[in-house]
Short mmCIF file of C-alpha atoms in Angstrom, two decimals:
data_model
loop_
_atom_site.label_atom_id
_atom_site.label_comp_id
_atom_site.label_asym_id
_atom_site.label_seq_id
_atom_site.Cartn_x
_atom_site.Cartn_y
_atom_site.Cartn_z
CA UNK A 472 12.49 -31.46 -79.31
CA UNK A 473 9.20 -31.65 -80.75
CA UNK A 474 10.36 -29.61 -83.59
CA UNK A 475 13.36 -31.79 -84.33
CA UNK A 476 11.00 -34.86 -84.66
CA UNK A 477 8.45 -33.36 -86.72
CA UNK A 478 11.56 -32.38 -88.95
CA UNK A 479 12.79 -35.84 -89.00
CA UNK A 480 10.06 -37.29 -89.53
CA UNK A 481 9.21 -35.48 -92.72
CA UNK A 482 12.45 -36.26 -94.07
CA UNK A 483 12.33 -39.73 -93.54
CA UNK A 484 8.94 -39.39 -95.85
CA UNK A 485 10.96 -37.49 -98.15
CA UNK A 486 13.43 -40.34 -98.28
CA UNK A 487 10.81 -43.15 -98.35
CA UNK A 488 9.10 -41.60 -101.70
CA UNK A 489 12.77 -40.31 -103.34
CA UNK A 490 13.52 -44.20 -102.87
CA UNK A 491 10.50 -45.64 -104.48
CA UNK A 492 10.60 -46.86 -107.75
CA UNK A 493 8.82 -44.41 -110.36
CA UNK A 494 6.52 -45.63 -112.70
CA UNK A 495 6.83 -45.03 -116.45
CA UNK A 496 3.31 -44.23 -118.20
CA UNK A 497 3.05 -47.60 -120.26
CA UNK A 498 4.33 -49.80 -117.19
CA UNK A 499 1.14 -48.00 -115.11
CA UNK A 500 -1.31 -48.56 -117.78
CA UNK A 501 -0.04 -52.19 -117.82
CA UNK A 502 -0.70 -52.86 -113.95
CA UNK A 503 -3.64 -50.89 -114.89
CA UNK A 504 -4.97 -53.58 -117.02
CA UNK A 505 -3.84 -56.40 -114.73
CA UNK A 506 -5.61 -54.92 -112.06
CA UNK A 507 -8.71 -54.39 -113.30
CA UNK A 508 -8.96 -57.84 -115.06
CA UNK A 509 -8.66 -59.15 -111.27
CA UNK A 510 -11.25 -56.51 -110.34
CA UNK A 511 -13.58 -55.80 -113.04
CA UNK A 512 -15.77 -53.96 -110.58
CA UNK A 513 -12.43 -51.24 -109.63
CA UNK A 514 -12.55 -48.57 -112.04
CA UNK A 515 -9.69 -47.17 -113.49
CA UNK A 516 -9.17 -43.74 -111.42
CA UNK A 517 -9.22 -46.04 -108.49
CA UNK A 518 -6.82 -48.89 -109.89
CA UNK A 519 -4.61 -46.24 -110.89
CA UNK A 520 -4.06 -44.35 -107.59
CA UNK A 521 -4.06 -47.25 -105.92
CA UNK A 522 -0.88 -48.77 -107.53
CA UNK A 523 0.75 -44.97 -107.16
CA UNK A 524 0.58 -45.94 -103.30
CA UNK A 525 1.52 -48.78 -103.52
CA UNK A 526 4.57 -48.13 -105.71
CA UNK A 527 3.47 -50.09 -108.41
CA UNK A 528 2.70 -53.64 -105.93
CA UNK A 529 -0.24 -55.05 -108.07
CA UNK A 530 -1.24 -57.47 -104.75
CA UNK A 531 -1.26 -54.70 -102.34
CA UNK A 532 -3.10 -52.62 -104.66
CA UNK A 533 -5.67 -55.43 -105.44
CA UNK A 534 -6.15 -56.21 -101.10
CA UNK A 535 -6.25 -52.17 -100.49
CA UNK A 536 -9.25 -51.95 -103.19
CA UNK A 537 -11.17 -55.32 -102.03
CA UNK A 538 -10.87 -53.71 -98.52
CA UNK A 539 -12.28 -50.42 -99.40
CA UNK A 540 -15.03 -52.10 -101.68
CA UNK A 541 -15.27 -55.36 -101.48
CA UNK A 542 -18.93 -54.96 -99.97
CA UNK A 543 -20.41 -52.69 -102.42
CA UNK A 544 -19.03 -55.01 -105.25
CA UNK A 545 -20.50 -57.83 -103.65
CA UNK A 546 -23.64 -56.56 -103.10
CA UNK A 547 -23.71 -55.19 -106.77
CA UNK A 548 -22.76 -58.51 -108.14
CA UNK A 549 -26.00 -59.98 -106.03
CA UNK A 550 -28.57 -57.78 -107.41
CA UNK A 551 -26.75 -58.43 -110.92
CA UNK A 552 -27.31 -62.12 -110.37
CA UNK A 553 -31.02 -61.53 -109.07
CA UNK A 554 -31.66 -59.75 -112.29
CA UNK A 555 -30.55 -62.06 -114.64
CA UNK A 556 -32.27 -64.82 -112.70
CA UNK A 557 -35.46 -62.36 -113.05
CA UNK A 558 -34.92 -61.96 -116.63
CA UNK A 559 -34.70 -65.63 -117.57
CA UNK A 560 -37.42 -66.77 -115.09
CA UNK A 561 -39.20 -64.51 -117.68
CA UNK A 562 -38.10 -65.63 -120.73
CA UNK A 563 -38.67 -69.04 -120.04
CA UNK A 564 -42.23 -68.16 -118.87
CA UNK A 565 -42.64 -66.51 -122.56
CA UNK A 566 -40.84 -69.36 -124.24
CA UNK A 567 -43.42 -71.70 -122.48
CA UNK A 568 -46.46 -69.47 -122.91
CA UNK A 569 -45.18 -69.87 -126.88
CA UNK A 570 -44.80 -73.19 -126.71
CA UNK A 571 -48.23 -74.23 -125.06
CA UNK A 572 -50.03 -71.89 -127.08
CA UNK A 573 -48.73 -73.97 -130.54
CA UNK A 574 -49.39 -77.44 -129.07
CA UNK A 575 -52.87 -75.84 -128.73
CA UNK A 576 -53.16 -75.29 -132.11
CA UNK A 577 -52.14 -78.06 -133.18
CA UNK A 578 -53.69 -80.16 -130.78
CA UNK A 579 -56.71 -78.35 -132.28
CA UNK A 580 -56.23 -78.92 -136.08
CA UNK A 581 -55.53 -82.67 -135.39
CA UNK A 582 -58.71 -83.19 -134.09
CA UNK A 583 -60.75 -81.18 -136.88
CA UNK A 584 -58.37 -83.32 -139.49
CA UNK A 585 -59.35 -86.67 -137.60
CA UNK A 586 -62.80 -85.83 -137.75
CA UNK A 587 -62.48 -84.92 -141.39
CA UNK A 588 -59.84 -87.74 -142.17
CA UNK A 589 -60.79 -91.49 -143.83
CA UNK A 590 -60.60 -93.91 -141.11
CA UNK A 591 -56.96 -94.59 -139.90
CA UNK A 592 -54.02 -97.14 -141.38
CA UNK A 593 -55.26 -99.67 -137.90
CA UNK A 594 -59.03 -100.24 -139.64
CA UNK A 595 -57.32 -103.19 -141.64
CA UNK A 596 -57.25 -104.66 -138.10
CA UNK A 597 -61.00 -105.23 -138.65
CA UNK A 598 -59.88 -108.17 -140.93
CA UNK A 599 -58.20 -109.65 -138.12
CA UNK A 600 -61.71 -109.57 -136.20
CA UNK A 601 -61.99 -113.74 -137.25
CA UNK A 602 -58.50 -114.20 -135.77
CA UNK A 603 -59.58 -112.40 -132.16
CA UNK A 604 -62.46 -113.59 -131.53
CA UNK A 605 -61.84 -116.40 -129.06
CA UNK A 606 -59.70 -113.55 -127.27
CA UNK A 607 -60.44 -112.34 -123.78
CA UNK A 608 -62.41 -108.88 -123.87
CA UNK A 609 -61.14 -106.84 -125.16
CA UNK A 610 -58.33 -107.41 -127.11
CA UNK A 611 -54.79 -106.02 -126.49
CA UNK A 612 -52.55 -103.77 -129.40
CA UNK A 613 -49.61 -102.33 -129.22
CA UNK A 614 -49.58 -99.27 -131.25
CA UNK A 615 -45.72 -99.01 -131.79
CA UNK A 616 -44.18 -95.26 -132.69
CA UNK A 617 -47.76 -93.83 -132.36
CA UNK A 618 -46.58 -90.23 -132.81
CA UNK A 619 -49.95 -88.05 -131.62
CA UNK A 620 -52.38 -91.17 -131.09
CA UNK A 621 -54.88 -91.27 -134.20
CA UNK A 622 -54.93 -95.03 -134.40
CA UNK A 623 -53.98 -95.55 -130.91
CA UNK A 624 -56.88 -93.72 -129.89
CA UNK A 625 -59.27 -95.33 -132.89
CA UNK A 626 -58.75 -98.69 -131.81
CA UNK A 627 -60.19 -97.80 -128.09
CA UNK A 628 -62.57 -96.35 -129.79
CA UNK A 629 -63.10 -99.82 -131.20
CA UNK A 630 -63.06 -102.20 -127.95
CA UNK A 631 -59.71 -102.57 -127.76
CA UNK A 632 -57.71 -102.47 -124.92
CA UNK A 633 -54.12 -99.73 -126.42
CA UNK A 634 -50.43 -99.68 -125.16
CA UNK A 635 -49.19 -96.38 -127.56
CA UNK A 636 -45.71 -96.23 -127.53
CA UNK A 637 -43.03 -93.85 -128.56
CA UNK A 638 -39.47 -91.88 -127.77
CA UNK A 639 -41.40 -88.15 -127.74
CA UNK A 640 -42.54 -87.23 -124.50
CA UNK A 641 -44.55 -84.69 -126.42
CA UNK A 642 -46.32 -86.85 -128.29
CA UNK A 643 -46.99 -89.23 -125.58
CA UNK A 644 -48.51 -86.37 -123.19
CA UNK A 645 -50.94 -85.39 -126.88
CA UNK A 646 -52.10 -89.39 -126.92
CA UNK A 647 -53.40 -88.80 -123.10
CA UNK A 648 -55.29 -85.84 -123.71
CA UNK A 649 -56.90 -87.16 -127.25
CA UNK A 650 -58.13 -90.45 -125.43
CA UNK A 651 -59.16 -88.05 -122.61
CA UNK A 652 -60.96 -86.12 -124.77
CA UNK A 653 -62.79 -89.38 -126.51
CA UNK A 654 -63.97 -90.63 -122.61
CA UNK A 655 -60.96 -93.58 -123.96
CA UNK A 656 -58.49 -93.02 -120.99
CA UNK A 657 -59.54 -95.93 -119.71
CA UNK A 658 -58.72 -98.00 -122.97
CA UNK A 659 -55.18 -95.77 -123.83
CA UNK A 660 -51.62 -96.34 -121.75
CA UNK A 661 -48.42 -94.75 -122.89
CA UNK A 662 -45.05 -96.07 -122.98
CA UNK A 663 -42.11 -93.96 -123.91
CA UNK A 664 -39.19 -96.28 -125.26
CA UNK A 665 -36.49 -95.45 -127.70
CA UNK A 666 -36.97 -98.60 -129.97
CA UNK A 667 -33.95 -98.46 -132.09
CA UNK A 668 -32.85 -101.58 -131.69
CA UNK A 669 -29.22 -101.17 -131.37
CA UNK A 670 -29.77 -98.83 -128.40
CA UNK A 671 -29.05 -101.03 -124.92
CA UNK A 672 -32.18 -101.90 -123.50
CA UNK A 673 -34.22 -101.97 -126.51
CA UNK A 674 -35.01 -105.67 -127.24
CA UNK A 675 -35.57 -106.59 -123.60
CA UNK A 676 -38.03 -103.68 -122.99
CA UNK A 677 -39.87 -105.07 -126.59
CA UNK A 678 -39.93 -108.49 -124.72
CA UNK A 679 -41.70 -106.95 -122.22
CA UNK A 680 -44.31 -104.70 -124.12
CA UNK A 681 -45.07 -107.51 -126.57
CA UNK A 682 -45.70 -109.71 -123.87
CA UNK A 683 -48.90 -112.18 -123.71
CA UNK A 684 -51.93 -111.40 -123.75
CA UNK A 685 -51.60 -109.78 -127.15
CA UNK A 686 -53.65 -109.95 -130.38
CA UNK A 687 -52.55 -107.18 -132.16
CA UNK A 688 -49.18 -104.88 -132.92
CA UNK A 689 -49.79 -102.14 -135.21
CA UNK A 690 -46.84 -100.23 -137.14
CA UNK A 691 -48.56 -97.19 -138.89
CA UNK A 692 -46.44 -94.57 -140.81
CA UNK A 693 -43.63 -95.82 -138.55
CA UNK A 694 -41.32 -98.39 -140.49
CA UNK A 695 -37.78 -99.91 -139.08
CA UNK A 696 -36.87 -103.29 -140.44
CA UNK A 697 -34.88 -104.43 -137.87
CA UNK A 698 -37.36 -103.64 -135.17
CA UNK A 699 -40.20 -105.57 -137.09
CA UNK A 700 -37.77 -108.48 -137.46
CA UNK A 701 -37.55 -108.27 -133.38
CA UNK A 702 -41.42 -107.65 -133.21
CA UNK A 703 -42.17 -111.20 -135.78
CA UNK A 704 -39.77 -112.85 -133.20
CA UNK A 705 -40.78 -111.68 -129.97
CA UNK A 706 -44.98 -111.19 -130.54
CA UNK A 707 -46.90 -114.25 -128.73
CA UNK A 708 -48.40 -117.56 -131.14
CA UNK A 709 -51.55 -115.94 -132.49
CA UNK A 710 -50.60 -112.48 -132.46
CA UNK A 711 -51.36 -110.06 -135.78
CA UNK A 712 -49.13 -107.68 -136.96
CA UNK A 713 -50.35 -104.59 -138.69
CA UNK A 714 -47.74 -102.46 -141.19
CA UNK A 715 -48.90 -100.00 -143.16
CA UNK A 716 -46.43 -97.57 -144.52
CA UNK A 717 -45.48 -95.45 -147.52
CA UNK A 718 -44.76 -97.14 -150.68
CA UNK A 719 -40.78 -97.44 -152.30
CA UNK A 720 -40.33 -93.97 -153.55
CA UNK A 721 -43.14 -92.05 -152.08
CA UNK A 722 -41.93 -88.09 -151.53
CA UNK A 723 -42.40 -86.22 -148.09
CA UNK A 724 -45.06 -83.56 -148.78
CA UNK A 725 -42.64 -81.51 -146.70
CA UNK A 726 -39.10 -81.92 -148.35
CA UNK A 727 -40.18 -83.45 -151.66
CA UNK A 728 -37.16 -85.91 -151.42
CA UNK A 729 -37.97 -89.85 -151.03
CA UNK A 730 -39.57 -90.59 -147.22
CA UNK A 731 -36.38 -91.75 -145.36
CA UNK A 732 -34.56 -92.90 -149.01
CA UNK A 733 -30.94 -92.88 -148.08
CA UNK A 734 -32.03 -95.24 -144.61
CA UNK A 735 -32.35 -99.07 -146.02
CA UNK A 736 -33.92 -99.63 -142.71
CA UNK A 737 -36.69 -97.58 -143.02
CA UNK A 738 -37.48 -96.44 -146.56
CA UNK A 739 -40.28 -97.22 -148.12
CA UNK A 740 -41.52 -100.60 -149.00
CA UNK A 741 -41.24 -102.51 -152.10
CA UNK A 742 -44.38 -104.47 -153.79
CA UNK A 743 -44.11 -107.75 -151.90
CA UNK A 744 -41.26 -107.18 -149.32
CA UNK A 745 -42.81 -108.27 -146.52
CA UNK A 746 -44.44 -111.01 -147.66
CA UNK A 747 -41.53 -112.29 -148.73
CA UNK A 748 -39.66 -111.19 -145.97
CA UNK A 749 -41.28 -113.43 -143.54
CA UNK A 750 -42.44 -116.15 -145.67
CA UNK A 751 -42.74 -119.52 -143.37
CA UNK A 752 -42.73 -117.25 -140.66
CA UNK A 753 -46.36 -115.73 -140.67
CA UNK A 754 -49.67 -115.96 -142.74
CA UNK A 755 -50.27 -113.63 -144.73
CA UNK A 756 -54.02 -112.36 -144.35
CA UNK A 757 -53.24 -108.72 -146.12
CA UNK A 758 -51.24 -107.32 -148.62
CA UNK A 759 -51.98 -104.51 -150.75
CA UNK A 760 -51.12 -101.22 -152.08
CA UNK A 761 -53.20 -98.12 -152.20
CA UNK A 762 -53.29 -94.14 -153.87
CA UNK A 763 -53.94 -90.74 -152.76
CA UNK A 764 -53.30 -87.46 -153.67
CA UNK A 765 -52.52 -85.03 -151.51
CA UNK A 766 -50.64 -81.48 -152.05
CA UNK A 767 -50.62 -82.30 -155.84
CA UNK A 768 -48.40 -85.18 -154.95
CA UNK A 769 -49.67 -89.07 -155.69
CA UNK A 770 -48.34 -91.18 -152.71
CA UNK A 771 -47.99 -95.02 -152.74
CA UNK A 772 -49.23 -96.83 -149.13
CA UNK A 773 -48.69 -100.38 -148.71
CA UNK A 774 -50.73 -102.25 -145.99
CA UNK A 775 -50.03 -105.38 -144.68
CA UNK A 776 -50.85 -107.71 -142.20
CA UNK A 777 -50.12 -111.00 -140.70
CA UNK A 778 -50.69 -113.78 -138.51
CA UNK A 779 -48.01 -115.18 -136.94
#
Protein backbone atom coordinates (compact mmCIF):
# COMPACT_ATOMS: atom_id res chain seq x y z
CA UNK A 1 0.00 0.00 0.00
CA UNK A 2 2.73 2.16 0.87
CA UNK A 3 4.31 1.43 -2.38
CA UNK A 4 1.23 2.25 -4.41
CA UNK A 5 1.13 5.78 -2.78
CA UNK A 6 4.63 6.62 -3.10
CA UNK A 7 3.98 5.63 -6.87
CA UNK A 8 1.06 7.85 -7.10
CA UNK A 9 2.28 10.35 -5.66
CA UNK A 10 5.24 10.78 -7.94
CA UNK A 11 3.09 10.69 -10.81
CA UNK A 12 0.87 13.21 -9.77
CA UNK A 13 4.33 15.41 -9.61
CA UNK A 14 5.02 14.18 -12.92
CA UNK A 15 1.66 15.46 -14.06
CA UNK A 16 1.79 18.77 -12.10
CA UNK A 17 5.25 19.82 -13.95
CA UNK A 18 4.17 18.08 -17.64
CA UNK A 19 1.11 20.60 -17.11
CA UNK A 20 2.98 23.71 -16.34
CA UNK A 21 3.50 26.17 -18.77
CA UNK A 22 7.25 26.20 -20.14
CA UNK A 23 9.04 29.20 -20.41
CA UNK A 24 10.70 30.37 -23.64
CA UNK A 25 14.32 32.00 -23.03
CA UNK A 26 13.29 35.71 -23.96
CA UNK A 27 9.85 35.46 -21.96
CA UNK A 28 12.29 34.39 -18.71
CA UNK A 29 14.71 37.08 -19.25
CA UNK A 30 11.67 39.42 -19.47
CA UNK A 31 10.16 38.40 -15.93
CA UNK A 32 13.75 38.50 -15.22
CA UNK A 33 13.90 42.15 -15.67
CA UNK A 34 10.50 42.82 -14.11
CA UNK A 35 11.54 41.14 -11.18
CA UNK A 36 14.49 42.57 -10.38
CA UNK A 37 13.29 46.20 -11.08
CA UNK A 38 10.76 45.32 -8.07
CA UNK A 39 13.76 43.88 -6.20
CA UNK A 40 16.88 45.55 -7.04
CA UNK A 41 18.51 43.85 -4.08
CA UNK A 42 17.47 39.91 -5.77
CA UNK A 43 20.13 39.00 -8.02
CA UNK A 44 19.58 37.41 -11.09
CA UNK A 45 20.47 33.55 -10.31
CA UNK A 46 17.93 33.99 -7.61
CA UNK A 47 15.13 35.89 -9.71
CA UNK A 48 15.60 33.38 -12.23
CA UNK A 49 15.04 30.13 -10.27
CA UNK A 50 12.61 31.62 -8.50
CA UNK A 51 10.16 32.26 -11.43
CA UNK A 52 11.17 28.44 -12.71
CA UNK A 53 9.15 27.46 -9.43
CA UNK A 54 6.88 29.40 -9.72
CA UNK A 55 6.06 28.67 -13.36
CA UNK A 56 6.73 31.92 -14.51
CA UNK A 57 4.11 33.85 -11.55
CA UNK A 58 6.15 37.17 -11.24
CA UNK A 59 4.04 37.91 -7.65
CA UNK A 60 4.75 34.62 -6.18
CA UNK A 61 8.20 34.83 -7.23
CA UNK A 62 8.59 38.45 -5.87
CA UNK A 63 6.70 37.22 -2.04
CA UNK A 64 8.97 33.82 -2.15
CA UNK A 65 12.25 36.14 -2.51
CA UNK A 66 11.07 39.02 0.09
CA UNK A 67 10.42 35.98 2.41
CA UNK A 68 13.73 34.40 2.05
CA UNK A 69 15.53 37.91 2.16
CA UNK A 70 13.65 40.47 2.98
CA UNK A 71 15.79 40.95 6.29
CA UNK A 72 19.17 40.93 4.89
CA UNK A 73 17.96 43.51 2.22
CA UNK A 74 16.63 45.56 4.80
CA UNK A 75 19.34 45.60 6.91
CA UNK A 76 21.70 46.28 3.85
CA UNK A 77 19.59 49.13 2.73
CA UNK A 78 20.08 50.62 6.56
CA UNK A 79 23.73 50.60 6.67
CA UNK A 80 23.51 52.01 2.93
CA UNK A 81 21.44 54.86 4.27
CA UNK A 82 23.84 55.31 7.42
CA UNK A 83 26.64 55.69 5.00
CA UNK A 84 25.43 58.15 2.85
CA UNK A 85 24.18 60.10 5.84
CA UNK A 86 27.99 59.65 7.08
CA UNK A 87 29.31 60.80 3.89
CA UNK A 88 27.32 64.02 3.60
CA UNK A 89 27.51 64.86 7.36
CA UNK A 90 31.14 65.03 6.03
CA UNK A 91 30.94 66.89 3.15
CA UNK A 92 29.00 69.47 4.57
CA UNK A 93 31.51 69.69 7.48
CA UNK A 94 34.27 70.30 4.57
CA UNK A 95 32.00 72.58 2.62
CA UNK A 96 31.65 74.65 5.92
CA UNK A 97 35.26 74.35 7.05
CA UNK A 98 35.74 76.00 3.23
CA UNK A 99 33.40 78.36 3.66
CA UNK A 100 34.48 79.80 7.17
CA UNK A 101 37.94 79.65 6.30
CA UNK A 102 37.19 82.37 3.13
CA UNK A 103 34.96 84.67 5.22
CA UNK A 104 38.18 84.69 7.32
CA UNK A 105 40.08 85.96 4.75
CA UNK A 106 38.13 88.21 3.74
CA UNK A 107 36.97 89.36 6.89
CA UNK A 108 40.74 89.88 7.23
CA UNK A 109 41.60 91.92 4.04
CA UNK A 110 38.58 94.25 4.76
CA UNK A 111 39.93 95.34 7.77
CA UNK A 112 43.67 95.92 6.49
CA UNK A 113 41.80 97.84 3.35
CA UNK A 114 39.69 99.98 5.94
CA UNK A 115 42.63 100.80 7.76
CA UNK A 116 44.43 101.66 4.57
CA UNK A 117 41.23 103.16 2.82
CA UNK A 118 40.29 107.26 2.67
CA UNK A 119 37.60 107.80 5.08
CA UNK A 120 34.20 106.27 3.95
CA UNK A 121 31.24 107.75 1.44
CA UNK A 122 29.16 108.60 5.31
CA UNK A 123 32.12 111.41 6.30
CA UNK A 124 29.97 113.97 4.17
CA UNK A 125 27.61 113.43 7.13
CA UNK A 126 30.06 115.66 9.04
CA UNK A 127 28.44 118.57 7.04
CA UNK A 128 25.26 117.72 8.47
CA UNK A 129 26.95 118.20 12.06
CA UNK A 130 25.05 122.07 12.07
CA UNK A 131 21.77 120.30 11.22
CA UNK A 132 22.14 117.64 14.41
CA UNK A 133 23.15 119.45 16.82
CA UNK A 134 20.03 120.24 18.83
CA UNK A 135 19.56 116.29 18.50
CA UNK A 136 19.39 114.02 21.50
CA UNK A 137 22.87 112.15 22.06
CA UNK A 138 23.75 110.64 19.97
CA UNK A 139 22.26 110.85 16.84
CA UNK A 140 20.40 108.03 14.99
CA UNK A 141 21.40 106.71 11.01
CA UNK A 142 20.17 104.30 9.16
CA UNK A 143 22.81 102.85 7.06
CA UNK A 144 20.53 101.31 4.30
CA UNK A 145 22.09 98.17 2.07
CA UNK A 146 25.28 98.37 4.25
CA UNK A 147 26.83 95.28 2.62
CA UNK A 148 29.98 94.39 5.23
CA UNK A 149 29.55 97.58 7.59
CA UNK A 150 32.47 100.14 6.66
CA UNK A 151 30.32 103.20 7.13
CA UNK A 152 27.94 101.58 9.39
CA UNK A 153 30.63 100.86 11.63
CA UNK A 154 32.51 104.51 10.96
CA UNK A 155 29.70 106.41 12.03
CA UNK A 156 29.73 104.56 15.68
CA UNK A 157 32.93 105.20 15.53
CA UNK A 158 31.76 108.80 15.29
CA UNK A 159 28.99 109.11 18.19
CA UNK A 160 26.38 107.93 16.39
CA UNK A 161 23.92 105.71 17.42
CA UNK A 162 23.71 102.80 13.66
CA UNK A 163 20.68 100.66 12.43
CA UNK A 164 22.79 98.70 9.28
CA UNK A 165 20.48 97.14 7.19
CA UNK A 166 20.48 94.66 4.40
CA UNK A 167 18.90 91.29 2.59
CA UNK A 168 22.46 89.15 3.18
CA UNK A 169 22.49 87.37 6.26
CA UNK A 170 26.19 87.11 5.55
CA UNK A 171 26.86 90.40 5.48
CA UNK A 172 24.79 91.27 8.38
CA UNK A 173 26.59 88.53 10.72
CA UNK A 174 30.35 90.50 9.13
CA UNK A 175 28.75 94.12 10.42
CA UNK A 176 28.46 92.40 14.10
CA UNK A 177 31.79 91.14 14.29
CA UNK A 178 33.53 94.49 12.68
CA UNK A 179 31.66 96.72 15.37
CA UNK A 180 32.68 93.95 17.82
CA UNK A 181 35.95 94.18 16.90
CA UNK A 182 35.95 98.30 17.14
CA UNK A 183 34.44 97.93 21.11
CA UNK A 184 31.13 99.64 18.71
CA UNK A 185 28.56 96.79 19.47
CA UNK A 186 27.02 98.89 21.56
CA UNK A 187 26.52 101.71 18.84
CA UNK A 188 25.78 98.92 15.69
CA UNK A 189 22.14 96.93 15.29
CA UNK A 190 21.36 94.91 12.23
CA UNK A 191 18.28 94.60 10.35
CA UNK A 192 17.91 92.19 7.52
CA UNK A 193 15.04 93.44 5.08
CA UNK A 194 14.67 92.83 1.42
CA UNK A 195 14.02 96.56 0.42
CA UNK A 196 12.88 96.21 -3.08
CA UNK A 197 10.08 98.01 -2.92
CA UNK A 198 7.70 96.05 -4.91
CA UNK A 199 8.29 93.05 -2.63
CA UNK A 200 5.06 92.85 0.02
CA UNK A 201 6.12 94.14 3.15
CA UNK A 202 8.70 96.44 2.02
CA UNK A 203 7.30 100.00 2.50
CA UNK A 204 5.67 99.24 5.84
CA UNK A 205 8.87 97.69 7.34
CA UNK A 206 10.75 101.22 5.83
CA UNK A 207 7.97 103.04 7.87
CA UNK A 208 9.11 101.39 10.65
CA UNK A 209 13.03 101.59 10.37
CA UNK A 210 12.85 105.24 9.34
CA UNK A 211 10.87 105.96 12.19
CA UNK A 212 11.52 109.12 14.62
CA UNK A 213 14.09 109.78 16.28
CA UNK A 214 16.20 109.97 13.16
CA UNK A 215 18.82 112.46 11.87
CA UNK A 216 20.45 110.68 9.38
CA UNK A 217 19.83 107.86 6.40
CA UNK A 218 22.82 107.03 4.53
CA UNK A 219 22.72 105.25 0.96
CA UNK A 220 26.44 104.39 0.13
CA UNK A 221 27.34 102.37 -3.06
CA UNK A 222 23.74 101.14 -2.77
CA UNK A 223 21.39 103.11 -5.27
CA UNK A 224 17.46 102.19 -6.04
CA UNK A 225 15.35 105.10 -7.13
CA UNK A 226 12.25 103.97 -6.12
CA UNK A 227 13.35 103.10 -2.64
CA UNK A 228 14.91 106.68 -2.14
CA UNK A 229 11.64 108.13 -3.42
CA UNK A 230 9.96 105.96 -0.38
CA UNK A 231 12.93 106.98 1.97
CA UNK A 232 12.35 111.27 0.96
CA UNK A 233 8.66 110.37 1.80
CA UNK A 234 8.75 108.35 4.76
CA UNK A 235 12.17 109.95 6.75
CA UNK A 236 10.92 112.28 9.81
CA UNK A 237 10.93 116.62 9.33
CA UNK A 238 14.61 117.28 9.91
CA UNK A 239 16.04 114.16 8.82
CA UNK A 240 19.36 114.15 6.28
CA UNK A 241 19.73 111.92 3.64
CA UNK A 242 23.14 110.82 2.53
CA UNK A 243 23.63 109.26 -1.33
CA UNK A 244 26.71 108.73 -2.58
CA UNK A 245 27.02 106.45 -5.50
CA UNK A 246 28.86 105.81 -8.76
CA UNK A 247 28.62 108.32 -11.41
CA UNK A 248 26.35 107.69 -15.02
CA UNK A 249 28.64 105.38 -16.82
CA UNK A 250 31.13 104.34 -14.28
CA UNK A 251 32.47 100.49 -15.19
CA UNK A 252 32.53 97.61 -12.51
CA UNK A 253 36.24 96.94 -11.88
CA UNK A 254 34.97 93.36 -12.02
CA UNK A 255 32.96 93.01 -15.37
CA UNK A 256 34.11 96.21 -17.08
CA UNK A 257 30.45 96.77 -18.31
CA UNK A 258 28.48 100.01 -16.89
CA UNK A 259 27.60 99.46 -12.84
CA UNK A 260 23.95 98.19 -13.10
CA UNK A 261 23.48 100.04 -16.87
CA UNK A 262 20.62 98.12 -18.32
CA UNK A 263 18.55 98.78 -14.57
CA UNK A 264 17.03 102.56 -14.88
CA UNK A 265 16.44 102.09 -11.25
CA UNK A 266 19.71 101.76 -10.16
CA UNK A 267 22.37 102.87 -12.65
CA UNK A 268 24.45 105.35 -12.07
CA UNK A 269 23.62 108.92 -11.49
CA UNK A 270 23.53 111.75 -13.78
CA UNK A 271 25.19 115.37 -12.92
CA UNK A 272 22.27 116.93 -11.09
CA UNK A 273 19.61 114.10 -10.85
CA UNK A 274 18.89 114.28 -7.56
CA UNK A 275 18.83 117.63 -7.04
CA UNK A 276 16.47 117.94 -9.43
CA UNK A 277 14.73 115.02 -8.55
CA UNK A 278 13.53 116.29 -5.32
CA UNK A 279 13.54 119.89 -5.86
CA UNK A 280 10.79 121.57 -3.34
CA UNK A 281 11.05 118.52 -1.59
CA UNK A 282 14.47 118.82 0.34
CA UNK A 283 17.44 121.33 0.74
CA UNK A 284 20.07 120.69 -0.84
CA UNK A 285 23.26 121.05 1.50
CA UNK A 286 25.64 118.72 -0.93
CA UNK A 287 26.11 117.98 -4.31
CA UNK A 288 29.17 117.08 -5.98
CA UNK A 289 31.10 114.78 -8.06
CA UNK A 290 34.45 113.27 -7.40
CA UNK A 291 37.58 110.97 -9.29
CA UNK A 292 39.63 108.06 -8.56
CA UNK A 293 41.54 105.65 -10.17
CA UNK A 294 41.59 102.43 -9.33
CA UNK A 295 42.66 99.13 -11.43
CA UNK A 296 43.68 101.54 -14.29
CA UNK A 297 40.06 102.46 -14.47
CA UNK A 298 38.88 106.38 -13.68
CA UNK A 299 35.49 106.08 -11.80
CA UNK A 300 32.95 108.96 -11.43
CA UNK A 301 31.25 109.19 -7.57
CA UNK A 302 28.57 111.55 -7.00
CA UNK A 303 27.76 112.57 -3.35
CA UNK A 304 24.86 114.12 -2.25
CA UNK A 305 23.02 115.10 0.56
CA UNK A 306 19.93 116.67 1.82
CA UNK A 307 17.76 118.06 4.32
CA UNK A 308 14.44 117.32 4.17
Amino acid sequence: AAAKAEEEAAAAAKAEEAAAPVLSASDLMALMKQLRAELPRADLKACKAALESTGGDLAAASAALTAEHGEAWAAAEAADAAEIQAGTVKAMGMRDAKAQKKFAAEEAASVEAAAEAPEPAVAVAEEVAVAVAEAAAPPRAVDLGCGKGRDAVYLASRGWSVLAVDNQRAFLDHVQAFAARQGLSSRVAVACVDLRTHRPGCVPRLRELLAPPLQLVSLARFLSRSLLDEVVALMPLGCCVAVHHFGAGAVSLKSGRPIKGGNPDSCGLAAGELAARYAGALRVLLDEESRRVEGGRALRRRKSLSLV
